[in-house]
Structure formats: C-alpha cells, structure tokens
C-alpha cells in the first residue's frame, strides 16, 4: 500500500476515516517520549494484525510542552491546536504544568481551546493485573466527566483579595448572605447547556456500545441548583431526545419486571457519596456514569486504583468533532528517562482512539494482547511491586512483549 495519508473528516456529524489516516501525536514531557514510542509500536502492530496492509496509521508529530518550548519558543503553539482541529484526533502524552504563578495548566488550556467537554475514562479490569478487589473482573464501566464547568472553571479568589472582599460584600448587600471575612471564595457554575451535551454524549455512547445503563452521579440533595439541576437536566435529555431508547428506574419495575429490555438503556441517578461504596460493592451495577467535574475527578482516580492504578488508566477528551486521547497520569518526573514507566495507560488511550475511529477489531486486539501479557506476569516495575516475586520489565521490553502477543493473536481468538 503506497498511498499517502489523508485527514479524517467529519460529515453529517460522523467521522469519515480513510484507510491511512493522518494521526497527530504529542510525545509529552517526562516519561512521555518513552511511553509514546511504546504505545505507537503496539497500536501499529494491532492495526497490521487486524487489517493486514489495507489500513495503517500515518503518525504526525506535533509539539506541546517542553519540546515545543525548545523547538518553537512556546509551550502550546497555535500550529498544534490547528493540527488537532484539522486532523480531528490526537494521541497525547502527559504534559508538565510549569511551576510558578501565571501559568495555566497546558492540559486545561488544550481542553478549553478545543472545547473538549467530555472527559471519558473507561475503568476496566484486565486479567492478571493486581487489584485490591475480591472480584475485580466485575469492574467494567465508563465515566463521562464534564470537563469545562463546575470547579474546573477555576473561578475563585484568594482570601483577603479585593475580589474576595467585593464578592463578600455583594453577597451581603444583595442576598443577605454572610461569609467569614477570612474566607477564600469559589464559584461552581453548572449550566443546562453544559450538562445536556455531556449526558447526550454519554447516552449515545451507551447505545452505540451495547451498554445497558447510564447513571447520573450528583450531590443534588445538598447542592440543588447545580448538582441537583445536573440530575434533572440529565433526565430531560433522556426523556426528550431518546424517548424510545431509554427507560427510568420506575418504568424498569412498573413495566418491565426489573429487566432492562433489549436495545434500551436504563437512565438512573445516584448520590455522589454512596457511589464510592457502590463502585466497590458491587461494581457490576454500572455501565456508564455521567457526572459533573469534581465528582468525576475523585471517582475516576479511586476507580483506577481498582484496576491497577494510574499507570493503567486511559482517557479521552471529546468535543463535538475533536478527540484528544491521553492517559490519566502525569509526567512521572521521578522515573523519567529510566525506561521503567508503564506505557499501558497510553496504549489503552490509543485503543480508545482506535475504537473512536471504528477500528474496533484492532482495539480489541490491544486489550487481549495486554491481558495476555499481564497473565504471563510480564509487567513493568509498578505492577511487579504489587504482584511481588517478579522482576519488572523495562518500558521497551514490556512493549515488545505486547507486540509479540498482538502478533500471535488472530482477530477472532479470545485471550
Ligand atoms: P504523576 O501521575 O506524574 O505521578 C504520580 C506517581 O505515579 C509518581 O510516583 C509516578 O512515578 C507514578 N506514575 C505515573 N505514571 C506512571 C506510569 N506510567 N508508570 C509508572 N509509574 C507512574 O503525578 P504528579 O507527580 O502529581 O505530576 C507530575 C507532573 O505531571 C505535573 O507537572 C503535573 O502537572 C503533570 N500532570 C499532567 C497530566 C496530563 O498531562 N494529563 C495529568 C496529571 C499530572
């Protein structure tokens, strides 16, 4: 196959993926270059194994973070944002947030600039991975965390600042609300627009991926007009936009005898605090969880611990047209450059990207090859420590083991 790569396009809201899509990647800082190399090798092997020479990813390096600063004199060049907008997806390594005041997190900047409003984090157990749970194989759900509102909006003022003082006076003079003079203050906006587009995406995902439930996680019993409204608007989306495809918990029992009918999705809600118990006992109650930002932030890291920790946790940041796929963890400066980092979270983020493109056979091969590699106890140091009794592999050696397993799996074989 000699044809040059082509850009992915969006037509009528759907991705049109050519056989050789141009896919930009950002290596990232710290362990980024090591895990990026490993991930691309595994993804290329999976695509080749699944589709022979009929499909191939054409990787295009784009720059952000320290490498961009060195090569182009700025941390997040305009060209990088333009490339992601043009090519519709990107595979991104972690980026360090420069220390010192006045610097926005590059990751937050990227999400805001591209309006990537849904942070999608699958929490899925792969056999062979050490887990603190008794039945970790039951863990298989996807968190849709709102990415642009709630405390993520970053509207807050330091105690004693003129803004905090003014805000306090405004509350007192106009609303009769008193807060202590030595308080810092923050604002928690949650809008109907922001909520509905997130929940719409979560329900559409559940329907297209054969998931049976979408659970709205909120703290609406206390914060009625933000978290409570999130829940109400979530139900509204289900009722108004997916009337034939969704049912409520009340309908589940009154009309369907407690069994979710084929082709339908149950939309229910749970209070945020009890969710932390339910995702452990029993985790099989969940498929897709849609939630405002802060709840999702806490829940996704807590759940990552159930399936092997942050080195194993992938993510996608999705907008209406564009998706940036990245691991949950950071640049791990303590182990950078030592060839010991676990590349699994970035590899799994790449599998999410493949799934997003509709290249589901290749995505499945990645999961199966990883599971097989873990069952062979071929793991990097972070997991070796948890397993005990095995030496950890280097990042490169682990990637080679996964590639080897990809190459010995046929498309239909189960791991
Ligand atoms: P971190 O996730 O980089 O590291 C936390 C701990 O987990 C460290 O002990 C590290 O060695 C370990 N770890 C992380 N990823 C690992 C992997 N793949 N394999 C093995 N061990 C791994 O979090 P930290 O130290 O809070 O942040 C470091 C930098 O990363 C900061 O500049 C932060 O702003 C940035 N960061 C970037 C993110 C992103 O790009 N999305 C997300 C989180 C942090």
Short mmCIF file of C-alpha atoms and ligand atoms in Angstrom, two decimals:
data_model
loop_
_atom_site.label_atom_id
_atom_site.label_comp_id
_atom_site.label_asym_id
_atom_site.label_seq_id
_atom_site.Cartn_x
_atom_site.Cartn_y
_atom_site.Cartn_z
CA UNK A 1 0.00 0.00 0.00
CA UNK A 2 1.69 3.19 -1.18
CA UNK A 3 -0.99 5.83 -0.88
CA UNK A 4 -0.09 8.81 1.27
CA UNK A 5 -2.02 9.52 4.45
CA UNK A 6 -5.24 11.53 4.46
CA UNK A 7 -7.04 13.60 7.06
CA UNK A 8 -10.04 12.22 8.92
CA UNK A 9 -13.13 14.26 8.09
CA UNK A 10 -16.45 14.85 9.79
CA UNK A 11 -19.56 14.61 7.61
CA UNK A 12 -23.09 14.93 9.00
CA UNK A 13 -21.71 14.56 12.50
CA UNK A 14 -19.92 11.26 11.74
CA UNK A 15 -16.22 10.57 11.28
CA UNK A 16 -15.06 9.59 7.80
CA UNK A 17 -11.85 7.65 8.34
CA UNK A 18 -9.60 6.94 5.34
CA UNK A 19 -7.55 3.71 5.26
CA UNK A 20 -4.38 5.63 6.11
CA UNK A 21 -5.48 8.41 8.47
CA UNK A 22 -3.01 11.11 9.47
CA UNK A 23 -2.97 11.00 13.26
CA UNK A 24 -1.07 13.64 15.21
CA UNK A 25 0.72 12.73 18.42
CA UNK A 26 2.29 14.76 21.19
CA UNK A 27 5.08 12.84 22.91
CA UNK A 28 4.69 14.74 26.16
CA UNK A 29 7.14 15.63 28.90
CA UNK A 30 8.90 13.44 31.48
CA UNK A 31 8.13 9.79 30.69
CA UNK A 32 6.17 10.96 27.60
CA UNK A 33 8.75 10.08 24.90
CA UNK A 34 9.28 6.58 26.34
CA UNK A 35 5.62 5.65 26.66
CA UNK A 36 4.68 7.35 23.38
CA UNK A 37 7.18 5.23 21.44
CA UNK A 38 5.92 2.08 23.17
CA UNK A 39 2.25 2.91 22.54
CA UNK A 40 2.70 3.68 18.86
CA UNK A 41 4.56 0.39 18.33
CA UNK A 42 1.69 -1.59 19.93
CA UNK A 43 -1.04 0.31 18.04
CA UNK A 44 0.74 -0.14 14.70
CA UNK A 45 1.12 -3.87 15.37
CA UNK A 46 -2.58 -4.20 16.27
CA UNK A 47 -3.73 -2.37 13.13
CA UNK A 48 -1.48 -4.53 10.96
CA UNK A 49 -2.63 -7.73 12.66
CA UNK A 50 -6.31 -6.76 12.34
CA UNK A 51 -6.32 -5.37 8.80
CA UNK A 52 -3.15 -6.61 7.07
CA UNK A 53 -1.89 -3.95 4.68
CA UNK A 54 -5.32 -2.44 3.99
CA UNK A 55 -5.13 0.04 6.88
CA UNK A 56 -2.31 1.91 8.52
CA UNK A 57 -1.92 4.88 10.85
CA UNK A 58 0.22 7.70 9.46
CA UNK A 59 1.62 9.31 12.60
CA UNK A 60 2.40 13.03 12.51
CA UNK A 61 4.37 14.51 15.37
CA UNK A 62 3.07 17.80 16.73
CA UNK A 63 4.54 19.70 19.64
CA UNK A 64 3.47 20.88 23.07
CA UNK A 65 5.23 21.28 26.41
CA UNK A 66 9.00 21.34 26.84
CA UNK A 67 9.75 20.06 23.32
CA UNK A 68 7.58 22.81 21.81
CA UNK A 69 9.27 25.40 24.00
CA UNK A 70 12.66 24.23 22.75
CA UNK A 71 11.76 23.92 19.07
CA UNK A 72 9.20 26.67 18.62
CA UNK A 73 9.67 29.00 21.58
CA UNK A 74 6.27 28.44 23.17
CA UNK A 75 4.60 25.72 25.22
CA UNK A 76 1.39 25.36 23.25
CA UNK A 77 1.90 26.61 19.67
CA UNK A 78 -1.07 27.68 17.60
CA UNK A 79 0.00 25.16 14.91
CA UNK A 80 -0.53 22.34 17.39
CA UNK A 81 -4.11 23.36 18.12
CA UNK A 82 -4.76 23.87 14.40
CA UNK A 83 -3.39 20.39 13.58
CA UNK A 84 -5.69 18.75 16.13
CA UNK A 85 -8.67 20.71 14.82
CA UNK A 86 -7.79 19.72 11.26
CA UNK A 87 -7.00 16.04 11.86
CA UNK A 88 -9.84 15.59 14.41
CA UNK A 89 -7.93 13.34 16.83
CA UNK A 90 -4.59 13.25 18.64
CA UNK A 91 -2.72 10.84 20.90
CA UNK A 92 -1.19 12.86 23.70
CA UNK A 93 1.43 12.06 26.32
CA UNK A 94 1.40 13.85 29.68
CA UNK A 95 2.47 17.50 29.88
CA UNK A 96 4.11 19.12 32.88
CA UNK A 97 2.36 22.11 34.34
CA UNK A 98 5.06 24.77 34.69
CA UNK A 99 5.55 25.70 38.33
CA UNK A 100 5.00 29.34 39.31
CA UNK A 101 2.14 31.74 39.17
CA UNK A 102 0.57 32.92 35.95
CA UNK A 103 0.86 29.57 34.10
CA UNK A 104 -2.32 27.82 33.16
CA UNK A 105 -2.11 24.05 33.01
CA UNK A 106 -1.37 23.15 29.39
CA UNK A 107 -3.80 20.28 29.68
CA UNK A 108 -6.59 22.54 30.84
CA UNK A 109 -5.69 25.08 28.12
CA UNK A 110 -5.86 22.39 25.45
CA UNK A 111 -9.25 21.15 26.63
CA UNK A 112 -10.63 24.69 26.81
CA UNK A 113 -9.21 25.84 23.46
CA UNK A 114 -10.66 22.80 21.68
CA UNK A 115 -13.85 22.74 23.79
CA UNK A 116 -13.28 19.10 24.74
CA UNK A 117 -16.20 18.98 27.12
CA UNK A 118 -16.38 15.27 27.92
CA UNK A 119 -13.57 13.53 29.76
CA UNK A 120 -14.18 9.86 29.12
CA UNK A 121 -12.45 7.36 31.40
CA UNK A 122 -13.08 3.65 30.99
CA UNK A 123 -12.43 1.62 34.13
CA UNK A 124 -11.96 -1.96 33.05
CA UNK A 125 -10.14 -4.81 34.70
CA UNK A 126 -7.61 -6.75 32.65
CA UNK A 127 -6.96 -10.29 33.93
CA UNK A 128 -3.56 -10.72 35.53
CA UNK A 129 -3.37 -7.19 36.93
CA UNK A 130 -3.08 -6.92 40.73
CA UNK A 131 -6.24 -5.42 42.28
CA UNK A 132 -7.38 -4.80 45.86
CA UNK A 133 -10.88 -6.08 44.97
CA UNK A 134 -12.21 -9.61 45.57
CA UNK A 135 -13.99 -9.75 42.20
CA UNK A 136 -12.12 -7.26 40.02
CA UNK A 137 -13.41 -8.93 36.83
CA UNK A 138 -16.77 -7.25 37.55
CA UNK A 139 -15.23 -3.80 37.08
CA UNK A 140 -16.11 -2.59 33.59
CA UNK A 141 -17.65 0.85 33.31
CA UNK A 142 -17.01 4.18 31.64
CA UNK A 143 -17.02 7.54 33.42
CA UNK A 144 -18.17 10.62 31.45
CA UNK A 145 -16.89 13.56 33.44
CA UNK A 146 -17.89 17.10 32.47
CA UNK A 147 -14.70 18.94 31.55
CA UNK A 148 -15.48 22.66 31.33
CA UNK A 149 -17.69 23.69 34.26
CA UNK A 150 -18.05 23.14 37.99
CA UNK A 151 -14.86 23.83 39.92
CA UNK A 152 -12.85 23.19 36.74
CA UNK A 153 -13.95 26.62 35.55
CA UNK A 154 -11.41 27.92 38.07
CA UNK A 155 -13.49 30.90 39.23
CA UNK A 156 -12.12 31.54 42.70
CA UNK A 157 -10.50 34.30 44.72
CA UNK A 158 -7.94 34.24 47.50
CA UNK A 159 -8.93 35.26 50.99
CA UNK A 160 -8.32 38.94 51.63
CA UNK A 161 -8.07 39.79 47.91
CA UNK A 162 -10.06 42.78 46.62
CA UNK A 163 -12.16 40.34 44.54
CA UNK A 164 -12.99 38.14 47.52
CA UNK A 165 -13.89 41.25 49.55
CA UNK A 166 -16.10 42.60 46.78
CA UNK A 167 -17.76 39.24 46.32
CA UNK A 168 -18.45 39.02 50.05
CA UNK A 169 -19.98 42.49 50.06
CA UNK A 170 -22.12 41.65 47.05
CA UNK A 171 -23.45 38.55 48.78
CA UNK A 172 -24.19 40.52 51.93
CA UNK A 173 -25.71 43.61 50.30
CA UNK A 174 -27.78 41.90 47.62
CA UNK A 175 -28.57 38.47 49.01
CA UNK A 176 -28.32 38.87 52.78
CA UNK A 177 -25.72 36.08 52.90
CA UNK A 178 -22.76 36.44 55.28
CA UNK A 179 -19.49 34.62 54.86
CA UNK A 180 -16.44 34.92 57.12
CA UNK A 181 -14.05 37.76 56.21
CA UNK A 182 -11.09 35.36 56.14
CA UNK A 183 -12.70 33.03 53.56
CA UNK A 184 -11.41 32.34 50.06
CA UNK A 185 -14.33 32.02 47.67
CA UNK A 186 -15.08 29.94 44.58
CA UNK A 187 -17.97 29.71 42.16
CA UNK A 188 -19.48 26.46 40.92
CA UNK A 189 -21.33 27.03 37.65
CA UNK A 190 -23.27 24.12 36.16
CA UNK A 191 -25.35 25.00 33.12
CA UNK A 192 -28.18 23.30 31.27
CA UNK A 193 -26.18 23.53 28.03
CA UNK A 194 -23.02 22.02 29.56
CA UNK A 195 -24.94 19.26 31.30
CA UNK A 196 -27.10 18.30 28.36
CA UNK A 197 -24.29 17.97 25.85
CA UNK A 198 -22.38 15.73 28.29
CA UNK A 199 -25.34 13.49 29.12
CA UNK A 200 -26.32 13.36 25.42
CA UNK A 201 -22.85 12.03 24.62
CA UNK A 202 -23.00 9.51 27.47
CA UNK A 203 -26.38 8.13 26.35
CA UNK A 204 -25.29 7.99 22.69
CA UNK A 205 -22.14 6.12 23.78
CA UNK A 206 -24.16 3.63 25.83
CA UNK A 207 -26.45 2.97 22.87
CA UNK A 208 -23.64 2.55 20.35
CA UNK A 209 -21.55 0.33 22.64
CA UNK A 210 -24.26 -2.02 23.87
CA UNK A 211 -24.17 -0.63 27.42
CA UNK A 212 -27.36 -1.04 29.44
CA UNK A 213 -27.26 1.80 32.00
CA UNK A 214 -26.37 5.46 32.29
CA UNK A 215 -26.12 6.60 35.93
CA UNK A 216 -26.23 10.32 36.74
CA UNK A 217 -23.90 10.83 39.71
CA UNK A 218 -24.57 14.05 41.66
CA UNK A 219 -24.76 15.66 45.07
CA UNK A 220 -28.15 17.20 44.37
CA UNK A 221 -29.53 16.52 47.83
CA UNK A 222 -27.29 19.35 49.10
CA UNK A 223 -26.45 21.49 46.04
CA UNK A 224 -29.89 21.63 44.47
CA UNK A 225 -29.38 24.22 41.74
CA UNK A 226 -26.05 22.93 40.45
CA UNK A 227 -25.68 19.20 41.08
CA UNK A 228 -29.44 18.71 41.51
CA UNK A 229 -30.07 20.56 38.27
CA UNK A 230 -27.44 18.35 36.57
CA UNK A 231 -29.57 15.36 37.51
CA UNK A 232 -32.85 16.95 36.35
CA UNK A 233 -31.38 18.11 33.03
CA UNK A 234 -29.84 14.67 32.54
CA UNK A 235 -33.27 13.03 32.82
CA UNK A 236 -34.68 15.70 30.50
CA UNK A 237 -32.18 14.78 27.77
CA UNK A 238 -33.15 11.11 28.09
CA UNK A 239 -36.87 11.86 28.02
CA UNK A 240 -36.86 14.46 25.25
CA UNK A 241 -34.08 13.26 22.95
CA UNK A 242 -34.05 9.48 23.45
CA UNK A 243 -37.69 8.69 24.35
CA UNK A 244 -37.77 5.35 22.52
CA UNK A 245 -34.34 4.17 23.64
CA UNK A 246 -34.29 4.99 27.36
CA UNK A 247 -36.30 3.95 30.40
CA UNK A 248 -36.32 5.17 34.00
CA UNK A 249 -35.88 3.07 37.13
CA UNK A 250 -39.59 3.50 37.88
CA UNK A 251 -40.50 2.13 34.43
CA UNK A 252 -37.99 -0.69 34.86
CA UNK A 253 -40.08 -2.15 37.66
CA UNK A 254 -43.59 -0.94 36.76
CA UNK A 255 -43.43 -2.02 33.10
CA UNK A 256 -40.50 -4.36 32.55
CA UNK A 257 -40.41 -6.61 35.61
CA UNK A 258 -36.97 -5.37 36.67
CA UNK A 259 -35.23 -6.46 33.45
CA UNK A 260 -33.82 -3.87 31.04
CA UNK A 261 -35.39 -4.61 27.63
CA UNK A 262 -33.11 -5.40 24.69
CA UNK A 263 -31.91 -2.28 22.86
CA UNK A 264 -32.87 0.08 25.71
CA UNK A 265 -30.77 1.96 28.20
CA UNK A 266 -31.80 2.49 31.81
CA UNK A 267 -31.14 6.06 32.97
CA UNK A 268 -30.95 6.32 36.74
CA UNK A 269 -29.22 8.52 39.30
CA UNK A 270 -27.22 8.07 42.48
CA UNK A 271 -25.94 10.46 45.15
CA UNK A 272 -22.20 11.04 44.80
CA UNK A 273 -21.03 9.82 48.21
CA UNK A 274 -22.76 6.45 48.07
CA UNK A 275 -21.31 5.89 44.60
CA UNK A 276 -17.91 5.33 46.19
CA UNK A 277 -19.38 2.38 48.06
CA UNK A 278 -21.34 1.03 45.09
CA UNK A 279 -18.39 1.02 42.67
CA UNK A 280 -16.75 -1.42 45.07
CA UNK A 281 -19.76 -3.45 46.23
CA UNK A 282 -20.96 -4.44 43.69
CA UNK A 283 -19.25 -2.75 40.71
CA UNK A 284 -21.28 -4.69 38.15
CA UNK A 285 -24.22 -2.28 38.73
CA UNK A 286 -22.58 0.32 36.49
CA UNK A 287 -22.04 0.72 32.77
CA UNK A 288 -21.77 4.42 32.01
CA UNK A 289 -21.57 7.10 34.72
CA UNK A 290 -22.21 10.75 33.77
CA UNK A 291 -21.17 13.33 36.34
CA UNK A 292 -20.08 16.92 36.93
CA UNK A 293 -16.40 17.66 37.08
CA UNK A 294 -15.30 17.33 40.69
CA UNK A 295 -17.23 14.11 41.40
CA UNK A 296 -15.75 12.61 38.24
CA UNK A 297 -12.26 13.70 39.18
CA UNK A 298 -12.40 11.90 42.53
CA UNK A 299 -14.28 8.88 41.27
CA UNK A 300 -12.05 8.17 38.28
CA UNK A 301 -8.82 8.10 40.32
CA UNK A 302 -10.42 5.99 43.06
CA UNK A 303 -11.68 3.55 40.43
CA UNK A 304 -8.31 3.48 38.66
CA UNK A 305 -6.89 2.01 41.88
CA UNK A 306 -9.27 -0.95 41.49
CA UNK A 307 -7.75 -1.90 38.15
CA UNK A 308 -4.03 -1.38 38.75
CA UNK A 309 -3.52 2.34 39.44
CA UNK A 310 -2.95 5.44 37.33
CA UNK A 311 -0.33 3.72 35.16
CA UNK A 312 -3.24 1.65 33.81
CA UNK A 313 -5.92 4.34 33.43
CA UNK A 314 -6.66 5.67 29.93
CA UNK A 315 -8.74 8.67 28.95
CA UNK A 316 -10.25 10.61 26.09
CA UNK A 317 -11.23 14.25 25.98
CA UNK A 318 -14.01 14.65 23.46
CA UNK A 319 -15.73 17.62 21.88
CA UNK A 320 -18.36 17.57 19.17
CA UNK A 321 -15.81 16.88 16.42
CA UNK A 322 -12.41 16.56 18.02
CA UNK A 323 -10.95 13.99 20.42
CA UNK A 324 -7.65 14.02 22.31
CA UNK A 325 -6.68 10.67 23.82
CA UNK A 326 -4.37 10.69 26.82
CA UNK A 327 -3.51 8.76 29.98
CA UNK A 328 -4.82 9.89 33.35
CA UNK A 329 -1.36 10.06 34.91
CA UNK A 330 1.19 12.87 34.72
CA UNK A 331 4.81 13.11 33.57
CA UNK A 332 6.18 10.99 36.47
CA UNK A 333 9.37 13.10 36.78
CA UNK A 334 10.74 10.70 39.42
CA UNK A 335 11.16 7.91 36.84
CA UNK A 336 11.54 9.91 33.60
CA UNK A 337 14.33 8.80 31.26
CA UNK A 338 14.88 5.49 33.09
CA UNK A 339 12.93 3.25 30.69
CA UNK A 340 10.83 1.86 33.56
CA UNK A 341 7.46 3.63 33.11
CA UNK A 342 4.33 1.61 32.47
CA UNK A 343 3.02 2.57 29.00
CA UNK A 344 -0.32 0.75 29.46
CA UNK A 345 -2.45 3.84 30.14
CA UNK A 346 -1.25 5.45 26.90
CA UNK A 347 -1.60 2.17 24.98
CA UNK A 348 -5.19 1.86 26.25
CA UNK A 349 -5.82 5.52 25.35
CA UNK A 350 -4.68 4.56 21.85
CA UNK A 351 -7.14 1.63 21.91
CA UNK A 352 -9.87 4.15 22.75
CA UNK A 353 -8.74 6.18 19.76
CA UNK A 354 -8.96 3.09 17.53
CA UNK A 355 -12.45 2.41 18.88
CA UNK A 356 -13.40 6.06 18.22
CA UNK A 357 -12.30 5.59 14.59
CA UNK A 358 -14.47 2.49 14.33
CA UNK A 359 -11.37 0.26 14.14
CA UNK A 360 -12.81 -1.94 16.84
CA UNK A 361 -11.03 -5.18 15.82
CA UNK A 362 -7.65 -3.53 16.36
CA UNK A 363 -8.83 -2.04 19.69
CA UNK A 364 -9.92 -5.50 20.83
CA UNK A 365 -6.56 -6.99 19.89
CA UNK A 366 -4.81 -4.38 22.04
CA UNK A 367 -6.93 -5.33 25.07
CA UNK A 368 -6.44 -9.03 24.53
CA UNK A 369 -2.71 -8.76 23.99
CA UNK A 370 -2.32 -6.64 27.13
CA UNK A 371 -4.36 -9.14 29.17
CA UNK A 372 -2.25 -12.00 27.86
CA UNK A 373 0.96 -10.13 28.69
CA UNK A 374 -0.20 -9.47 32.27
CA UNK A 375 -1.25 -13.10 32.70
CA UNK A 376 2.27 -14.08 31.64
CA UNK A 377 3.42 -11.85 34.51
CA UNK A 378 5.39 -9.74 32.05
CA UNK A 379 4.84 -6.34 33.68
CA UNK A 380 6.66 -3.09 34.37
CA UNK A 381 8.06 -2.27 37.82
CA UNK A 382 4.93 -0.52 39.20
CA UNK A 383 2.86 -3.71 38.79
CA UNK A 384 5.76 -6.05 39.63
CA UNK A 385 5.96 -4.42 43.05
CA UNK A 386 2.26 -5.10 43.64
CA UNK A 387 2.47 -8.66 42.34
CA UNK A 388 5.61 -9.50 44.32
CA UNK A 389 8.07 -12.16 43.23
CA UNK A 390 8.60 -10.88 39.67
CA UNK A 391 11.20 -8.57 38.21
CA UNK A 392 9.76 -5.62 36.37
CA UNK A 393 10.38 -5.27 32.63
CA UNK A 394 11.67 -2.07 31.06
CA UNK A 395 9.16 0.05 29.12
CA UNK A 396 10.66 -1.14 25.81
CA UNK A 397 10.72 -4.82 26.82
CA UNK A 398 7.10 -4.63 28.00
CA UNK A 399 6.05 -3.04 24.69
CA UNK A 400 7.91 -5.78 22.79
CA UNK A 401 6.06 -8.41 24.83
CA UNK A 402 2.69 -6.82 24.00
CA UNK A 403 3.59 -6.57 20.28
CA UNK A 404 4.61 -10.23 20.33
CA UNK A 405 1.25 -11.14 21.84
CA UNK A 406 -0.62 -8.98 19.32
CA UNK A 407 1.14 -10.83 16.54
CA UNK A 408 0.19 -14.25 17.88
CA UNK A 409 -3.49 -13.39 18.38
CA UNK A 410 -5.84 -13.87 15.48
CA UNK A 411 -8.77 -11.49 15.05
CA UNK A 412 -11.30 -13.89 16.46
CA UNK A 413 -9.21 -15.51 19.19
CA UNK A 414 -10.16 -14.69 22.79
CA UNK A 415 -7.34 -14.04 25.26
P1 LIG B 1 2.18 11.68 38.14
O1 LIG B 1 0.99 10.93 37.63
O2 LIG B 1 3.15 12.17 37.12
O3 LIG B 1 2.97 10.75 39.18
C1 LIG B 1 2.39 10.24 40.37
C2 LIG B 1 3.11 8.94 40.76
O4 LIG B 1 2.70 7.90 39.86
C3 LIG B 1 4.63 9.02 40.64
O5 LIG B 1 5.22 8.26 41.67
C4 LIG B 1 4.93 8.38 39.31
O6 LIG B 1 6.21 7.78 39.22
C5 LIG B 1 3.82 7.33 39.19
N1 LIG B 1 3.44 7.12 37.78
C6 LIG B 1 2.70 7.93 37.00
N2 LIG B 1 2.57 7.43 35.78
C7 LIG B 1 3.25 6.26 35.78
C8 LIG B 1 3.48 5.26 34.78
N3 LIG B 1 3.00 5.38 33.54
N4 LIG B 1 4.24 4.20 35.13
C9 LIG B 1 4.72 4.05 36.38
N5 LIG B 1 4.53 4.95 37.37
C10 LIG B 1 3.80 6.05 37.06
O7 LIG B 1 1.61 12.90 39.00
P2 LIG B 1 2.36 14.17 39.62
O8 LIG B 1 3.71 13.78 40.13
O9 LIG B 1 1.39 14.78 40.52
O10 LIG B 1 2.56 15.19 38.40
C11 LIG B 1 3.76 15.35 37.66
C12 LIG B 1 3.51 16.34 36.52
O11 LIG B 1 2.55 15.81 35.61
C13 LIG B 1 2.99 17.70 36.99
O12 LIG B 1 3.65 18.71 36.24
C14 LIG B 1 1.52 17.64 36.63
O13 LIG B 1 1.01 18.92 36.37
C15 LIG B 1 1.56 16.79 35.36
N6 LIG B 1 0.28 16.11 35.08
C16 LIG B 1 -0.10 16.06 33.78
C17 LIG B 1 -1.26 15.40 33.43
C18 LIG B 1 -1.65 15.35 31.99
O14 LIG B 1 -0.84 15.65 31.13
N7 LIG B 1 -2.88 15.00 31.67
C19 LIG B 1 -2.11 14.73 34.43
C20 LIG B 1 -1.57 14.79 35.78
C21 LIG B 1 -0.42 15.48 36.08
#
